[in-house]
PDB file of C-alpha atoms in Angstrom:
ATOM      1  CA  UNK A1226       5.309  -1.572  -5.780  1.00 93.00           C
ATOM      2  CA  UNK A1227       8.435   0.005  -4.337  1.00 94.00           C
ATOM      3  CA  UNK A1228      10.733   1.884  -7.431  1.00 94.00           C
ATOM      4  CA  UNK A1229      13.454   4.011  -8.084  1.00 92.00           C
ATOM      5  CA  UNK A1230      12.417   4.255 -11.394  1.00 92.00           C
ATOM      6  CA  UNK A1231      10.063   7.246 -12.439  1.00 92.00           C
ATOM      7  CA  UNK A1232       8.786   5.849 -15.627  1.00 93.00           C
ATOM      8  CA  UNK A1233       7.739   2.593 -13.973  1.00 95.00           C
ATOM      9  CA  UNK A1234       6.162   4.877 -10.896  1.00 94.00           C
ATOM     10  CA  UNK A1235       4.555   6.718 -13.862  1.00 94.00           C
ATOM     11  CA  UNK A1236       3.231   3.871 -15.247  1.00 93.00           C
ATOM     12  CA  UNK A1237       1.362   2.841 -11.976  1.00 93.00           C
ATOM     13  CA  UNK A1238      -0.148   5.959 -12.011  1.00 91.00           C
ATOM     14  CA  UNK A1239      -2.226   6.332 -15.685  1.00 79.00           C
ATOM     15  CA  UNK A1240      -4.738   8.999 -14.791  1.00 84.00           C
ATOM     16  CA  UNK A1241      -2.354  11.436 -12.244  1.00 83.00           C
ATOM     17  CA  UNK A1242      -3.893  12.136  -8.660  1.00 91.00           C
ATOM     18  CA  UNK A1243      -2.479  13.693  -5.536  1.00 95.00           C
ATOM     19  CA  UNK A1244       0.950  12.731  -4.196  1.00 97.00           C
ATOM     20  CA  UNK A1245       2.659  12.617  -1.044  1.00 97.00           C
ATOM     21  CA  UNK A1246       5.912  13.489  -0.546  1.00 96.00           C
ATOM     22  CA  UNK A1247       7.593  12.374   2.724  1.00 96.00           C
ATOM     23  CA  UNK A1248      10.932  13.444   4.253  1.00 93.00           C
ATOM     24  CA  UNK A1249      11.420  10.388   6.859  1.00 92.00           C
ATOM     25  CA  UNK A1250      13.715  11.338   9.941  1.00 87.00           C
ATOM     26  CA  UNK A1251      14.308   9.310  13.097  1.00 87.00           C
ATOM     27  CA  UNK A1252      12.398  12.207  15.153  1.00 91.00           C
ATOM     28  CA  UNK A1253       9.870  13.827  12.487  1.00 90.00           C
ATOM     29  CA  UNK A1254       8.346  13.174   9.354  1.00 93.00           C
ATOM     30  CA  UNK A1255       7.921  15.757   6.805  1.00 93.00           C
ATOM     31  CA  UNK A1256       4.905  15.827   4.230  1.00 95.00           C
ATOM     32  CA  UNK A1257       4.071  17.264   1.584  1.00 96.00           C
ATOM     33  CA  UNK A1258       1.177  17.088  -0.779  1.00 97.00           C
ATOM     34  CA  UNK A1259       0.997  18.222  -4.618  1.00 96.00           C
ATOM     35  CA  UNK A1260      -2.045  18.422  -6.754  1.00 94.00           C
ATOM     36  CA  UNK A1261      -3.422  15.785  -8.820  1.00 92.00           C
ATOM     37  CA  UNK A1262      -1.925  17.486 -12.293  1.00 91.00           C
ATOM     38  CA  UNK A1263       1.679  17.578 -10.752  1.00 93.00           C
ATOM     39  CA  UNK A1264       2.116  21.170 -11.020  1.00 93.00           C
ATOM     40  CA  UNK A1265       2.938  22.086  -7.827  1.00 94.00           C
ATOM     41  CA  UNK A1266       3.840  20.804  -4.411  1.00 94.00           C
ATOM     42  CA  UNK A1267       3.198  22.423  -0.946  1.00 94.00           C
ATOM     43  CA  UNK A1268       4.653  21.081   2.719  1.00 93.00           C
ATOM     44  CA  UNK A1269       1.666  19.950   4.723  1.00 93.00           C
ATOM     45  CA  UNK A1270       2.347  18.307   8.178  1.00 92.00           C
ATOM     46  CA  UNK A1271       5.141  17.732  10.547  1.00 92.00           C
ATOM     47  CA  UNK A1272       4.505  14.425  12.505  1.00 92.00           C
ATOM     48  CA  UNK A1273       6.830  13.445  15.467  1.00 92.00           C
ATOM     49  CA  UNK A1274       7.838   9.930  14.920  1.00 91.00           C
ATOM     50  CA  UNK A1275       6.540   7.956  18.388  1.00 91.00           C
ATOM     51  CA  UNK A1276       6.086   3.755  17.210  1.00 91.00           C
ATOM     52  CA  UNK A1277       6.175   3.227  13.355  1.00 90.00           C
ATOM     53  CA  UNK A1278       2.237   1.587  13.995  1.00 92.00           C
ATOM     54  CA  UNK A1279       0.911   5.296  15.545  1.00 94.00           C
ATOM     55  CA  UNK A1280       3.375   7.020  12.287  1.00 94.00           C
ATOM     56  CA  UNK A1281       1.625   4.915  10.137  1.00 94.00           C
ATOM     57  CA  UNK A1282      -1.557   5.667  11.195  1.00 94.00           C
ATOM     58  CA  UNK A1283      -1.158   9.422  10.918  1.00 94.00           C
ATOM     59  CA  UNK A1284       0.009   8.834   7.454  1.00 95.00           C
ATOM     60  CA  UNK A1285      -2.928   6.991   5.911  1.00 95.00           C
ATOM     61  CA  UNK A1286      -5.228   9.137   7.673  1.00 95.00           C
ATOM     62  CA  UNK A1287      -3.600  11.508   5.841  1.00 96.00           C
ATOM     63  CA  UNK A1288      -3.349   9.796   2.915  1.00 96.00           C
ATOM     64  CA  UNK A1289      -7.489   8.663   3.008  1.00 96.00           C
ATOM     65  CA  UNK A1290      -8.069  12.507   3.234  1.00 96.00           C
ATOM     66  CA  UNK A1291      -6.142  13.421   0.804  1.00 95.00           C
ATOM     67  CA  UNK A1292      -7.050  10.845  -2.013  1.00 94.00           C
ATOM     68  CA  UNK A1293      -3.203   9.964  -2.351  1.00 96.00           C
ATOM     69  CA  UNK A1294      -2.305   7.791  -5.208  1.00 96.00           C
ATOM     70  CA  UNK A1295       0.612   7.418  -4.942  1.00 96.00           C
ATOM     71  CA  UNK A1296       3.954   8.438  -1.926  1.00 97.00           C
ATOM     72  CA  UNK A1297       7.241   9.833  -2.895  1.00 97.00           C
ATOM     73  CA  UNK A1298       9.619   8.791   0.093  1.00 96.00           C
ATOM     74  CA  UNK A1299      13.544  10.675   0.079  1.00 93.00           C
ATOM     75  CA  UNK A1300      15.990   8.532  -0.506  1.00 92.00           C
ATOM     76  CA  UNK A1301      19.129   9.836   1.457  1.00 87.00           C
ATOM     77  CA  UNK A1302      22.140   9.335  -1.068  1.00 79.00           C
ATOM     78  CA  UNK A1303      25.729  10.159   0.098  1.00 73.00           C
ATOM     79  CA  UNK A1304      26.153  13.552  -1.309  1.00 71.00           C
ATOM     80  CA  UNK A1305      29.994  12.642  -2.850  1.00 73.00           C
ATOM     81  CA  UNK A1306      28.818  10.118  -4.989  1.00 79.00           C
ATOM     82  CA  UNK A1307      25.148   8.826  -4.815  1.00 74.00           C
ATOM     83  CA  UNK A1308      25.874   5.838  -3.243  1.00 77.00           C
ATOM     84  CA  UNK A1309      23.610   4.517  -0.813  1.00 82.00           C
ATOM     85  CA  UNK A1310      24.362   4.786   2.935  1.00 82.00           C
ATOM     86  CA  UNK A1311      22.757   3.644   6.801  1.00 82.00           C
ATOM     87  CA  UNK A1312      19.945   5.812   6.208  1.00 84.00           C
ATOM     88  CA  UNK A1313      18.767   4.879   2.878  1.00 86.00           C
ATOM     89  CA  UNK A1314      18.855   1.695   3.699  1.00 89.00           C
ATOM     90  CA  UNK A1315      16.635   2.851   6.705  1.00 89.00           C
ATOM     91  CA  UNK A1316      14.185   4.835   4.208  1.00 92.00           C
ATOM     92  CA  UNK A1317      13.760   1.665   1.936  1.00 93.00           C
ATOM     93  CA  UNK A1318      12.922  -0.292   5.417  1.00 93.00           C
ATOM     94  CA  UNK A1319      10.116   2.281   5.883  1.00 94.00           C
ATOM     95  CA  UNK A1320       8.575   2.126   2.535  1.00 95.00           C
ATOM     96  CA  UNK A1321       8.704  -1.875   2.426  1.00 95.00           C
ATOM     97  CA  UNK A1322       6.792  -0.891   5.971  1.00 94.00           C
ATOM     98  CA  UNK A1323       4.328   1.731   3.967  1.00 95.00           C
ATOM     99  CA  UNK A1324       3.624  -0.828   1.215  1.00 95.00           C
ATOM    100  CA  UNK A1325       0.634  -2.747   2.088  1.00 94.00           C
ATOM    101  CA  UNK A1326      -1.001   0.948   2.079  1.00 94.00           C
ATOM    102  CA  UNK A1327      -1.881  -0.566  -1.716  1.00 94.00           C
ATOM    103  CA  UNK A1328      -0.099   2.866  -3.309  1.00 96.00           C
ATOM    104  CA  UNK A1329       2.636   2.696  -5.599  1.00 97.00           C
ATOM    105  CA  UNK A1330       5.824   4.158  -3.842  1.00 97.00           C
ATOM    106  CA  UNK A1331       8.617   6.094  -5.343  1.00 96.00           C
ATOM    107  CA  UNK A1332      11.961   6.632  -3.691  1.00 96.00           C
ATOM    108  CA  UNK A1333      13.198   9.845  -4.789  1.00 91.00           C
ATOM    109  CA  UNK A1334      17.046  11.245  -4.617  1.00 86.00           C
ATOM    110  CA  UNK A1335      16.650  13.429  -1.229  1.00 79.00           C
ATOM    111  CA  UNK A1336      20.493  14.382  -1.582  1.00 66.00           C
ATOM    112  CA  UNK A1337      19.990  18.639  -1.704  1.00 66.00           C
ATOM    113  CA  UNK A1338      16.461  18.773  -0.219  1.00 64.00           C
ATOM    114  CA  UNK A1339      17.596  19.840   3.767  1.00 65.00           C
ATOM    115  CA  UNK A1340      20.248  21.942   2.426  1.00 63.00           C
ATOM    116  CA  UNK A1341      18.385  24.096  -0.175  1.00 65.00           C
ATOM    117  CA  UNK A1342      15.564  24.850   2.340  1.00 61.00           C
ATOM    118  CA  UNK A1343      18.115  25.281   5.288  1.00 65.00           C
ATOM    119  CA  UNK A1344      19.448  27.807   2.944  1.00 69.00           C
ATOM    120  CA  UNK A1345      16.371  29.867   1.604  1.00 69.00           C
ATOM    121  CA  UNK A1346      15.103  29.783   5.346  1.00 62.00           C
ATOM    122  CA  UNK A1347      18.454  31.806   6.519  1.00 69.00           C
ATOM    123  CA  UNK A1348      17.830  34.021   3.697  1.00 72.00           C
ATOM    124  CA  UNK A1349      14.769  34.604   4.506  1.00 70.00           C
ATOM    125  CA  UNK A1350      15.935  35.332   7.773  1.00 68.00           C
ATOM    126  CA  UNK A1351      14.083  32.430  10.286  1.00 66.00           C
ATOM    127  CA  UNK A1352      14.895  32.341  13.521  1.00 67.00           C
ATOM    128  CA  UNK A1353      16.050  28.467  14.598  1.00 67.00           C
ATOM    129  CA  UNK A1354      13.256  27.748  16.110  1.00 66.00           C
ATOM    130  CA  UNK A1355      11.187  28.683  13.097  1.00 62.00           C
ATOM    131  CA  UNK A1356      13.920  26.603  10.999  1.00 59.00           C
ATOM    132  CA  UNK A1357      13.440  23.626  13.046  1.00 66.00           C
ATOM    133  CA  UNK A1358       9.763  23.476  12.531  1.00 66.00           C
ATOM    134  CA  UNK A1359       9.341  24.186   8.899  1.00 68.00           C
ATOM    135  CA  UNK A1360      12.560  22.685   7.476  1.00 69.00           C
ATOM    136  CA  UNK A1361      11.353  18.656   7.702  1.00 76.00           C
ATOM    137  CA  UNK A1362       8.250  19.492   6.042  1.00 84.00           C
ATOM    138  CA  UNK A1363       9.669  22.181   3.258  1.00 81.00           C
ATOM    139  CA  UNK A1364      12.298  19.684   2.624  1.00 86.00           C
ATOM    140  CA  UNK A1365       8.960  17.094   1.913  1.00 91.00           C
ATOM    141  CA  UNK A1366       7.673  19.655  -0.577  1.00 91.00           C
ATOM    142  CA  UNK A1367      10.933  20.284  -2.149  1.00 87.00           C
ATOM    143  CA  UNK A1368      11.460  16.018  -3.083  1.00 92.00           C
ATOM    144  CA  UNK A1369       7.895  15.609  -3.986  1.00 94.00           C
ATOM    145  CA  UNK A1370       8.590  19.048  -6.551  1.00 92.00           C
ATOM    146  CA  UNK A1371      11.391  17.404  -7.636  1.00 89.00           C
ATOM    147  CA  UNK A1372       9.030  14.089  -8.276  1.00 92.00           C
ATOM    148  CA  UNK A1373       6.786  15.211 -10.122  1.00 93.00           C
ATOM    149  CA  UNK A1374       9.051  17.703 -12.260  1.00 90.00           C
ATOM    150  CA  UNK A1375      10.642  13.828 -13.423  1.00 87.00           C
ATOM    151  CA  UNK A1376       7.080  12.405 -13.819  1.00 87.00           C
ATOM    152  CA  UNK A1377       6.178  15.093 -16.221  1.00 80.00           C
ATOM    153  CA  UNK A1378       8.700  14.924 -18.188  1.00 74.00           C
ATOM    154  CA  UNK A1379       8.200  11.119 -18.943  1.00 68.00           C
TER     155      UNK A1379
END
């Protein structure tokens, strides 16, 4: 199952569990993982995209470790009016890719994620290079947050 919709996601998911949250770029892929009571969500690995096969590998060996129930995959939105654009259409492609993982996948609104932790890494004072490896994965942790603030709330 493949939804935009956080009270059908919610449904698919009756006793909780861990989540993954993934911010899908054409060179890296961000993750992040979040407790199974959806109270908080921390960035875990940075993988460098080589073939989608050797991605999706990674990712279910992450996910088996884990115990992942279910993956929360950005959905790039234009930022003017939420409309969708070449890229989401290229994140929906990857998560009709992740489905036969069995887990139920959410596509979450990604729109703010690179920007807000762009922004608290310059306050924080990060040097590039330091921005360039955290800000895939932080940007993972700050879509799954935003997940599971929804999923709560339903």
């Amino acid at each position: 199952m493949i939804t935009t919709d956080r009270t059908e996601f919610r449904a698919a998911l009756p006793t909780g569990g861990r989540l993954i949250g993934l911010d899908v770029g054409t060179k890296t892929i961000g993750t992040a993982l979040c407790d199974a009571g959806w109270s908080f969500a921390s960035p875990a690995l940075l993988i460098r995209r080589t073939k989608f096969q050797k991605d999706k590998i990674a990712l279910a060996e992450l996910i088996a470790a884990q115990q992942v129930k279910g993956i929360v995959i950005g959905l790039p939105l234009n930022l003017s009016d939420g409309s969708e654009s070449p890229r989401s259409q290229s994140s929906r492609a990857f998560a009709r890719n992740m489905a036969d993982l069995g887990l139920p996948i959410f596509l979450q609104d990604e729109r703010w994620s690179t920007v807000a932790v762009t922004r608290t890494l310059i306050e924080q004072d990060a040097s590039r290079a330091k921005r360039a490896e955290l800000v895939d994965k932080m940007a993972a942790a700050y879509i799954l947050q935003g997940a599971i603030d929804a999923l709560v709330a339903v």
